[in-house]
Amino acid sequence: FFFFFFFQAEDGIRDAQESRGLGDVYKRQVPDSLLKDFCSYITDNAPAQQHIIAANEGTACGLASGYHLGSGKIPVVYLQNSGLGNVLNPVMSLMHERVYSIPMLMMVGWRGEPGKKDEPQHTFMGECMEDIMNSMRMKYAVLPDNDADAELCIAEAVKYMNQEKAPFGLLVQKGVFSKYKLETDPCPDRYPLQREEAIKLVASALPGNSMCISTTGMPSRELYEHRVEQYGVDGATGRDFMCVGNMGHCSSIALGLAFAQPNKNVVCVDGDGSVIMHMGSLVTAGTRGVSNFKHVVLNNGAHDSVGGQPSYAFDFSIPEVATAAGYKEARSVSTPEEIAAGMEWLNSTEGPVMLEVRIRKGARSDLGRPKSSPIENKDMFMKYAQE
């Protein structure tokens, strides 16, 4: 996730906390997700004109830079450390003090922190995070877990940014922010099905020779649960490539697979946030796509796993963007009957084509995960793909 909001550093951190709704988020409790509570608090309390949900982390840095150029104030960008790859370019070629020297407070959630259990993709990033910060030559500090030290830490960061006109990183460990449940509903549900129900309908309608690439997070876990129901635990992995990271790249993986296996049906099961993060991939798929490339987008209009903040995917038409980018055709469905008809159309139509499935927010709290490692899953999938 990748958001940015503004505060006036010269007013001091205490005034900034009070005026931007940050006054009590530094109280220590154990949250249910690393930055989910912080995201929810900001969504409820920050003025809409001062809090922008960006398409990706690099875009957030661009927004922050423009805001500073126009106001002279220091912007805040906050993200999960998996997004550090997207900030490297704007930080090093735009904001760094050796280039344009643009200050920014960058809060980074420390998933995969050494010594704390996490998923494989987060563990590796967590181990490398400080090395990445040092490689960018960005000064940083770990946010303390008590009010007094946190205020001092941020005040020192503000002083540094004002003096050096340079970005400053603030690393946020698990357990620093208190629990906070979103009180507003910035993207109310409009459609009948939740994602898991839609995934079952989509996966069940795929031809037998299909290969499925599913996007990171809940969609892949829900697809895995469906495969367990179909084939048991031992047979649940291998026929699908279930992404555990690399948000925004699912459709590109699927497109590359479609080129490599032209005689098999390749289906990308994507999400709205993933599509928006790297929307340029639609152009590649539309202009260079092949007949066996099929794109399913599960659109709930929200960044559901981090608190339900809007992705804005209901404010424009993803299918219209796809056809403008070169897809032969794109349709939108939402009911079980429409999904059944849509999948029949998708299976019988030459690609590149897209089926958008509009859904509700929400997921089960007891979703399972594949029992095998990502490398084992890759090896099984490669064997299945080449059969």
Short mmCIF file of C-alpha atoms in Angstrom, two decimals:
data_model
loop_
_atom_site.label_atom_id
_atom_site.label_comp_id
_atom_site.label_asym_id
_atom_site.label_seq_id
_atom_site.Cartn_x
_atom_site.Cartn_y
_atom_site.Cartn_z
CA PHE A 1 0.00 0.00 0.00
CA PHE A 2 1.21 3.42 -0.83
CA PHE A 3 -0.29 6.63 0.38
CA PHE A 4 0.84 10.13 1.01
CA PHE A 5 -0.40 13.00 3.11
CA PHE A 6 0.91 16.38 4.15
CA PHE A 7 1.96 18.12 7.33
CA GLN A 8 3.69 21.42 7.92
CA ALA A 9 7.01 20.50 9.48
CA GLU A 10 7.81 24.00 10.60
CA ASP A 11 4.77 23.96 12.90
CA GLY A 12 6.41 21.22 14.96
CA ILE A 13 5.46 17.57 15.27
CA ARG A 14 3.00 18.02 18.14
CA ASP A 15 0.94 20.55 16.17
CA ALA A 16 1.18 18.28 13.15
CA GLN A 17 -0.12 15.32 15.14
CA GLU A 18 -3.03 17.28 16.54
CA SER A 19 -4.02 18.97 13.29
CA ARG A 20 -3.69 15.84 11.17
CA GLY A 21 -5.25 13.33 13.54
CA LEU A 22 -1.98 11.70 14.55
CA GLY A 23 -2.14 12.51 18.25
CA ASP A 24 -2.71 9.05 19.67
CA VAL A 25 -1.58 6.54 17.08
CA TYR A 26 1.82 5.99 18.70
CA LYS A 27 0.43 4.22 21.73
CA ARG A 28 1.75 0.74 21.79
CA GLN A 29 -0.53 -2.23 21.30
CA VAL A 30 -0.32 -5.27 19.02
CA PRO A 31 -2.17 -4.57 15.77
CA ASP A 32 -3.67 -7.27 13.56
CA SER A 33 -1.60 -6.07 10.60
CA LEU A 34 1.49 -3.93 10.58
CA LEU A 35 0.17 -0.65 9.14
CA LYS A 36 -3.51 -1.50 8.77
CA ASP A 37 -4.52 0.43 11.88
CA PHE A 38 -2.48 3.47 10.88
CA CYS A 39 -4.05 3.42 7.38
CA SER A 40 -7.54 3.21 8.89
CA TYR A 41 -6.88 6.06 11.33
CA ILE A 42 -5.61 8.33 8.58
CA THR A 43 -8.56 7.44 6.33
CA ASP A 44 -11.02 8.41 9.06
CA ASN A 45 -9.25 11.55 10.30
CA ALA A 46 -7.08 13.18 7.63
CA PRO A 47 -8.85 15.77 5.42
CA ALA A 48 -9.47 14.30 1.97
CA GLN A 49 -7.53 17.05 0.23
CA GLN A 50 -4.46 16.22 2.31
CA HIS A 51 -4.47 12.43 1.93
CA ILE A 52 -4.05 10.81 -1.46
CA ILE A 53 -4.04 7.08 -2.16
CA ALA A 54 -1.55 6.74 -5.01
CA ALA A 55 -1.36 4.09 -7.71
CA ASN A 56 2.01 2.90 -6.46
CA GLU A 57 4.89 3.93 -4.22
CA GLY A 58 6.84 5.66 -6.98
CA THR A 59 3.77 7.70 -7.89
CA ALA A 60 3.41 8.69 -4.24
CA CYS A 61 6.99 10.03 -4.28
CA GLY A 62 6.18 12.02 -7.40
CA LEU A 63 3.11 13.50 -5.74
CA ALA A 64 5.16 14.32 -2.67
CA SER A 65 7.78 16.05 -4.79
CA GLY A 66 5.22 18.18 -6.58
CA TYR A 67 3.59 19.14 -3.31
CA HIS A 68 6.90 20.28 -1.88
CA LEU A 69 7.74 22.25 -5.03
CA GLY A 70 4.46 24.11 -4.78
CA SER A 71 4.28 24.65 -1.03
CA GLY A 72 7.74 24.35 0.46
CA LYS A 73 6.28 21.99 3.06
CA ILE A 74 7.36 18.46 3.90
CA PRO A 75 5.11 15.63 2.66
CA VAL A 76 4.75 12.19 4.23
CA VAL A 77 4.71 8.97 2.20
CA TYR A 78 3.92 5.69 3.92
CA LEU A 79 4.25 2.22 2.47
CA GLN A 80 5.06 -1.40 3.13
CA ASN A 81 8.71 -2.32 2.60
CA SER A 82 7.79 -4.55 -0.35
CA GLY A 83 7.25 -1.27 -2.23
CA LEU A 84 10.81 -0.04 -1.77
CA GLY A 85 11.65 -1.24 -5.26
CA ASN A 86 9.14 1.24 -6.67
CA VAL A 87 10.62 4.19 -4.74
CA LEU A 88 14.25 3.65 -5.78
CA ASN A 89 13.94 5.57 -9.04
CA PRO A 90 12.17 8.74 -7.77
CA VAL A 91 14.20 8.85 -4.56
CA MET A 92 17.57 8.43 -6.25
CA SER A 93 16.99 10.35 -9.49
CA LEU A 94 14.61 13.06 -8.25
CA MET A 95 14.50 13.61 -4.50
CA HIS A 96 18.04 12.81 -3.34
CA GLU A 97 20.12 15.74 -2.14
CA ARG A 98 22.58 15.14 -4.99
CA VAL A 99 19.81 15.70 -7.54
CA TYR A 100 16.90 18.08 -6.69
CA SER A 101 17.19 17.78 -2.90
CA ILE A 102 13.51 17.34 -2.02
CA PRO A 103 12.61 16.45 1.60
CA MET A 104 10.05 13.76 2.39
CA LEU A 105 9.26 11.73 5.48
CA MET A 106 8.96 8.13 4.28
CA MET A 107 7.33 5.76 6.77
CA VAL A 108 8.09 2.14 5.91
CA GLY A 109 6.33 -0.83 7.51
CA TRP A 110 8.96 -3.43 8.43
CA ARG A 111 7.44 -6.69 7.25
CA GLY A 112 9.78 -9.65 7.65
CA GLU A 113 11.84 -8.01 10.36
CA PRO A 114 14.68 -10.38 11.36
CA GLY A 115 13.66 -12.54 14.27
CA LYS A 116 9.93 -12.21 13.60
CA LYS A 117 7.95 -14.88 11.74
CA ASP A 118 6.55 -13.83 8.37
CA GLU A 119 5.93 -15.13 4.86
CA PRO A 120 8.94 -15.99 2.62
CA GLN A 121 8.72 -12.92 0.38
CA HIS A 122 8.48 -10.62 3.40
CA THR A 123 11.28 -12.39 5.27
CA PHE A 124 13.75 -11.77 2.44
CA MET A 125 12.71 -8.12 2.05
CA GLY A 126 12.86 -7.62 5.81
CA GLU A 127 16.42 -8.91 5.91
CA CYS A 128 17.44 -6.55 3.09
CA MET A 129 15.53 -3.43 4.14
CA GLU A 130 18.29 -1.60 5.98
CA ASP A 131 20.72 -2.50 3.20
CA ILE A 132 18.31 -0.91 0.70
CA MET A 133 17.96 2.24 2.80
CA ASN A 134 21.74 2.46 3.08
CA SER A 135 22.16 1.86 -0.67
CA MET A 136 19.85 4.82 -1.33
CA ARG A 137 22.00 6.77 1.15
CA MET A 138 18.84 7.82 2.92
CA LYS A 139 19.14 8.68 6.59
CA TYR A 140 16.62 6.70 8.68
CA ALA A 141 15.57 5.77 12.19
CA VAL A 142 13.37 3.13 13.79
CA LEU A 143 10.17 4.66 15.21
CA PRO A 144 10.12 4.13 19.01
CA ASP A 145 7.13 2.42 20.62
CA ASN A 146 6.28 5.10 23.19
CA ASP A 147 4.85 8.60 22.81
CA ALA A 148 7.72 10.64 24.23
CA ASP A 149 10.49 8.94 22.26
CA ALA A 150 8.36 8.84 19.10
CA GLU A 151 7.76 12.59 19.25
CA LEU A 152 11.48 13.21 19.80
CA CYS A 153 12.40 10.90 16.92
CA ILE A 154 10.04 12.63 14.49
CA ALA A 155 11.08 16.10 15.67
CA GLU A 156 14.70 15.19 14.94
CA ALA A 157 13.67 13.87 11.52
CA VAL A 158 11.85 17.13 10.77
CA LYS A 159 14.90 19.13 11.81
CA TYR A 160 17.10 17.03 9.52
CA MET A 161 14.73 17.39 6.55
CA ASN A 162 14.49 21.16 6.99
CA GLN A 163 18.25 21.57 7.26
CA GLU A 164 19.41 19.08 4.63
CA LYS A 165 16.43 19.25 2.24
CA ALA A 166 16.61 15.48 1.94
CA PRO A 167 14.28 12.48 2.39
CA PHE A 168 14.25 10.74 5.77
CA GLY A 169 13.11 7.16 6.42
CA LEU A 170 11.09 6.10 9.45
CA LEU A 171 11.02 2.32 9.92
CA VAL A 172 7.89 1.02 11.64
CA GLN A 173 8.12 -2.30 13.47
CA LYS A 174 5.25 -4.63 14.21
CA GLY A 175 3.36 -3.67 17.36
CA VAL A 176 4.14 0.06 17.40
CA PHE A 177 0.68 1.33 16.43
CA SER A 178 -2.44 0.78 18.50
CA LYS A 179 -5.50 -1.02 17.22
CA TYR A 180 -7.90 1.13 15.27
CA LYS A 181 -10.97 -0.04 13.35
CA LEU A 182 -12.11 1.95 10.35
CA GLU A 183 -15.27 3.83 11.36
CA THR A 184 -16.22 5.16 7.96
CA ASP A 185 -16.81 3.15 4.79
CA PRO A 186 -15.04 5.01 2.00
CA CYS A 187 -16.01 2.38 -0.57
CA PRO A 188 -19.39 0.83 0.35
CA ASP A 189 -20.28 -2.56 -1.11
CA ARG A 190 -22.40 -2.51 -4.25
CA TYR A 191 -22.25 -6.05 -5.56
CA PRO A 192 -23.59 -9.43 -4.35
CA LEU A 193 -20.55 -11.73 -4.28
CA GLN A 194 -17.39 -11.75 -2.20
CA ARG A 195 -14.12 -12.52 -3.93
CA GLU A 196 -13.89 -16.15 -2.78
CA GLU A 197 -17.30 -16.94 -4.24
CA ALA A 198 -16.33 -15.29 -7.52
CA ILE A 199 -13.01 -17.15 -7.68
CA LYS A 200 -14.77 -20.48 -7.30
CA LEU A 201 -17.10 -19.65 -10.17
CA VAL A 202 -14.25 -18.47 -12.38
CA ALA A 203 -11.90 -21.38 -11.61
CA SER A 204 -14.64 -24.00 -11.99
CA ALA A 205 -15.47 -22.67 -15.46
CA LEU A 206 -11.93 -22.86 -16.85
CA PRO A 207 -11.14 -25.48 -19.52
CA GLY A 208 -9.08 -28.47 -18.45
CA ASN A 209 -5.91 -27.32 -20.23
CA SER A 210 -5.91 -23.89 -18.58
CA MET A 211 -2.99 -22.49 -16.63
CA CYS A 212 -3.85 -19.88 -14.05
CA ILE A 213 -1.64 -17.08 -12.68
CA SER A 214 -3.23 -15.55 -9.57
CA THR A 215 -2.31 -12.24 -7.99
CA THR A 216 -0.71 -11.83 -4.60
CA GLY A 217 -2.52 -11.98 -1.26
CA MET A 218 -6.05 -13.14 -0.60
CA PRO A 219 -6.95 -14.12 -4.21
CA SER A 220 -4.18 -16.71 -4.35
CA ARG A 221 -5.08 -18.06 -0.92
CA GLU A 222 -8.75 -18.31 -1.90
CA LEU A 223 -7.84 -20.05 -5.14
CA TYR A 224 -5.71 -22.47 -3.14
CA GLU A 225 -8.67 -23.23 -0.83
CA HIS A 226 -10.81 -23.96 -3.88
CA ARG A 227 -8.17 -26.33 -5.27
CA VAL A 228 -8.06 -28.13 -1.91
CA GLU A 229 -11.81 -28.67 -2.20
CA GLN A 230 -11.39 -29.95 -5.74
CA TYR A 231 -8.24 -32.07 -5.49
CA GLY A 232 -7.30 -32.39 -1.82
CA VAL A 233 -4.23 -30.92 -0.13
CA ASP A 234 -1.75 -33.03 -2.12
CA GLY A 235 -3.27 -32.02 -5.46
CA ALA A 236 -4.02 -28.38 -4.67
CA THR A 237 -0.76 -26.95 -5.96
CA GLY A 238 0.91 -27.29 -9.33
CA ARG A 239 -1.81 -26.33 -11.82
CA ASP A 240 -1.77 -22.64 -10.77
CA PHE A 241 1.07 -20.17 -10.24
CA MET A 242 0.00 -18.39 -7.07
CA CYS A 243 1.92 -15.15 -6.59
CA VAL A 244 3.01 -14.42 -3.03
CA GLY A 245 4.52 -11.00 -3.78
CA ASN A 246 5.37 -8.85 -6.83
CA MET A 247 2.10 -6.89 -6.70
CA GLY A 248 1.15 -5.47 -10.07
CA HIS A 249 3.10 -7.98 -12.15
CA CYS A 250 0.62 -10.85 -12.30
CA SER A 251 -0.64 -10.07 -15.81
CA SER A 252 2.91 -9.71 -17.14
CA ILE A 253 3.80 -13.15 -15.78
CA ALA A 254 0.70 -14.55 -17.45
CA LEU A 255 1.51 -12.83 -20.74
CA GLY A 256 5.04 -14.24 -20.74
CA LEU A 257 3.61 -17.69 -20.04
CA ALA A 258 1.13 -17.30 -22.91
CA PHE A 259 4.02 -16.61 -25.29
CA ALA A 260 5.91 -19.65 -23.99
CA GLN A 261 2.90 -21.99 -24.17
CA PRO A 262 0.88 -20.84 -27.20
CA ASN A 263 -1.27 -23.98 -27.30
CA LYS A 264 -2.59 -23.65 -23.75
CA ASN A 265 -5.18 -21.33 -22.29
CA VAL A 266 -3.49 -18.87 -19.91
CA VAL A 267 -5.71 -17.02 -17.45
CA CYS A 268 -4.56 -14.19 -15.22
CA VAL A 269 -6.69 -13.84 -12.07
CA ASP A 270 -5.91 -10.28 -11.07
CA GLY A 271 -7.16 -7.64 -8.63
CA ASP A 272 -8.09 -4.00 -9.10
CA GLY A 273 -5.23 -2.70 -6.92
CA SER A 274 -2.75 -4.87 -8.80
CA VAL A 275 -3.96 -3.66 -12.20
CA ILE A 276 -3.82 -0.02 -11.14
CA MET A 277 -0.36 -0.35 -9.60
CA HIS A 278 1.27 -1.11 -12.97
CA MET A 279 -1.42 -0.20 -15.47
CA GLY A 280 1.13 0.17 -18.24
CA SER A 281 1.19 -3.63 -18.48
CA LEU A 282 -2.27 -3.41 -20.10
CA VAL A 283 -0.65 -1.66 -23.06
CA THR A 284 1.89 -4.46 -23.46
CA ALA A 285 -0.82 -7.12 -23.22
CA GLY A 286 -3.15 -5.22 -25.55
CA THR A 287 -0.62 -4.45 -28.26
CA ARG A 288 1.56 -7.54 -28.01
CA GLY A 289 -0.89 -9.99 -26.49
CA VAL A 290 -1.63 -13.37 -27.98
CA SER A 291 -4.85 -15.29 -28.58
CA ASN A 292 -4.44 -17.56 -25.53
CA PHE A 293 -4.07 -14.68 -23.04
CA LYS A 294 -7.20 -14.11 -20.93
CA HIS A 295 -7.40 -11.54 -18.12
CA VAL A 296 -9.87 -11.77 -15.22
CA VAL A 297 -9.93 -8.76 -12.86
CA LEU A 298 -11.62 -9.16 -9.47
CA ASN A 299 -12.64 -5.61 -8.59
CA ASN A 300 -13.91 -4.74 -5.10
CA GLY A 301 -12.89 -1.10 -5.40
CA ALA A 302 -10.68 -1.31 -2.32
CA HIS A 303 -7.32 -2.19 -0.82
CA ASP A 304 -9.15 -4.75 1.26
CA SER A 305 -6.30 -6.44 3.10
CA VAL A 306 -5.02 -3.19 4.65
CA GLY A 307 -8.33 -1.87 5.95
CA GLY A 308 -10.62 -1.25 3.00
CA GLN A 309 -9.24 2.05 1.71
CA PRO A 310 -10.53 2.86 -1.78
CA SER A 311 -8.57 1.89 -4.88
CA TYR A 312 -10.87 4.19 -6.93
CA ALA A 313 -11.46 1.31 -9.35
CA PHE A 314 -15.21 1.98 -9.28
CA ASP A 315 -14.62 5.60 -10.31
CA PHE A 316 -13.52 4.65 -13.82
CA SER A 317 -13.89 1.64 -16.11
CA ILE A 318 -11.03 -0.87 -16.13
CA PRO A 319 -12.57 -2.66 -19.17
CA GLU A 320 -12.64 0.62 -21.12
CA VAL A 321 -8.99 1.24 -20.25
CA ALA A 322 -8.15 -2.29 -21.44
CA THR A 323 -9.88 -1.87 -24.81
CA ALA A 324 -8.24 1.54 -25.26
CA ALA A 325 -4.91 -0.20 -24.60
CA GLY A 326 -5.55 -2.75 -27.35
CA TYR A 327 -7.52 -5.62 -25.79
CA LYS A 328 -9.86 -7.05 -28.41
CA GLU A 329 -12.81 -6.92 -26.04
CA ALA A 330 -13.57 -6.49 -22.35
CA ARG A 331 -16.73 -7.10 -20.37
CA SER A 332 -17.94 -6.52 -16.82
CA VAL A 333 -20.06 -8.89 -14.72
CA SER A 334 -21.15 -9.19 -11.09
CA THR A 335 -23.81 -11.89 -10.53
CA PRO A 336 -23.32 -15.68 -10.65
CA GLU A 337 -25.35 -15.86 -13.85
CA GLU A 338 -23.32 -13.11 -15.46
CA ILE A 339 -20.05 -14.76 -14.41
CA ALA A 340 -21.13 -18.07 -15.95
CA ALA A 341 -21.99 -16.36 -19.24
CA GLY A 342 -18.85 -14.23 -19.05
CA MET A 343 -16.60 -17.24 -18.56
CA GLU A 344 -18.22 -19.03 -21.48
CA TRP A 345 -17.44 -15.95 -23.59
CA LEU A 346 -13.88 -15.68 -22.21
CA ASN A 347 -13.10 -19.32 -22.94
CA SER A 348 -14.38 -19.14 -26.52
CA THR A 349 -12.93 -15.77 -27.52
CA GLU A 350 -9.46 -15.11 -28.85
CA GLY A 351 -7.34 -12.96 -26.62
CA PRO A 352 -6.20 -10.63 -25.44
CA VAL A 353 -9.56 -10.20 -23.71
CA MET A 354 -10.65 -9.16 -20.21
CA LEU A 355 -13.49 -10.08 -17.89
CA GLU A 356 -13.96 -7.71 -14.95
CA VAL A 357 -15.83 -9.28 -12.02
CA ARG A 358 -17.20 -6.64 -9.64
CA ILE A 359 -17.41 -7.94 -6.08
CA ARG A 360 -17.83 -7.02 -2.41
CA LYS A 361 -15.07 -6.49 0.12
CA GLY A 362 -14.27 -9.07 2.78
CA ALA A 363 -12.51 -12.39 3.30
CA ARG A 364 -12.50 -15.29 5.74
CA SER A 365 -10.06 -15.01 8.62
CA ASP A 366 -9.15 -18.71 8.44
CA LEU A 367 -7.88 -18.95 4.87
CA GLY A 368 -5.20 -21.57 4.40
CA ARG A 369 -1.87 -21.29 2.64
CA PRO A 370 -0.06 -23.77 0.37
CA LYS A 371 1.86 -26.33 2.41
CA SER A 372 4.77 -26.36 -0.01
CA SER A 373 7.36 -23.62 -0.46
CA PRO A 374 7.27 -21.06 -3.28
CA ILE A 375 10.14 -22.87 -5.03
CA GLU A 376 8.36 -26.20 -4.75
CA ASN A 377 5.19 -24.61 -6.12
CA LYS A 378 7.17 -23.14 -9.03
CA ASP A 379 8.75 -26.49 -9.85
CA MET A 380 5.36 -28.27 -9.79
CA PHE A 381 3.82 -25.58 -11.96
CA MET A 382 6.64 -25.75 -14.52
CA LYS A 383 6.19 -29.51 -14.77
CA TYR A 384 2.43 -29.06 -15.25
CA ALA A 385 2.95 -26.30 -17.86
CA GLN A 386 5.28 -28.42 -19.94
CA GLU A 387 3.22 -31.61 -19.94
#
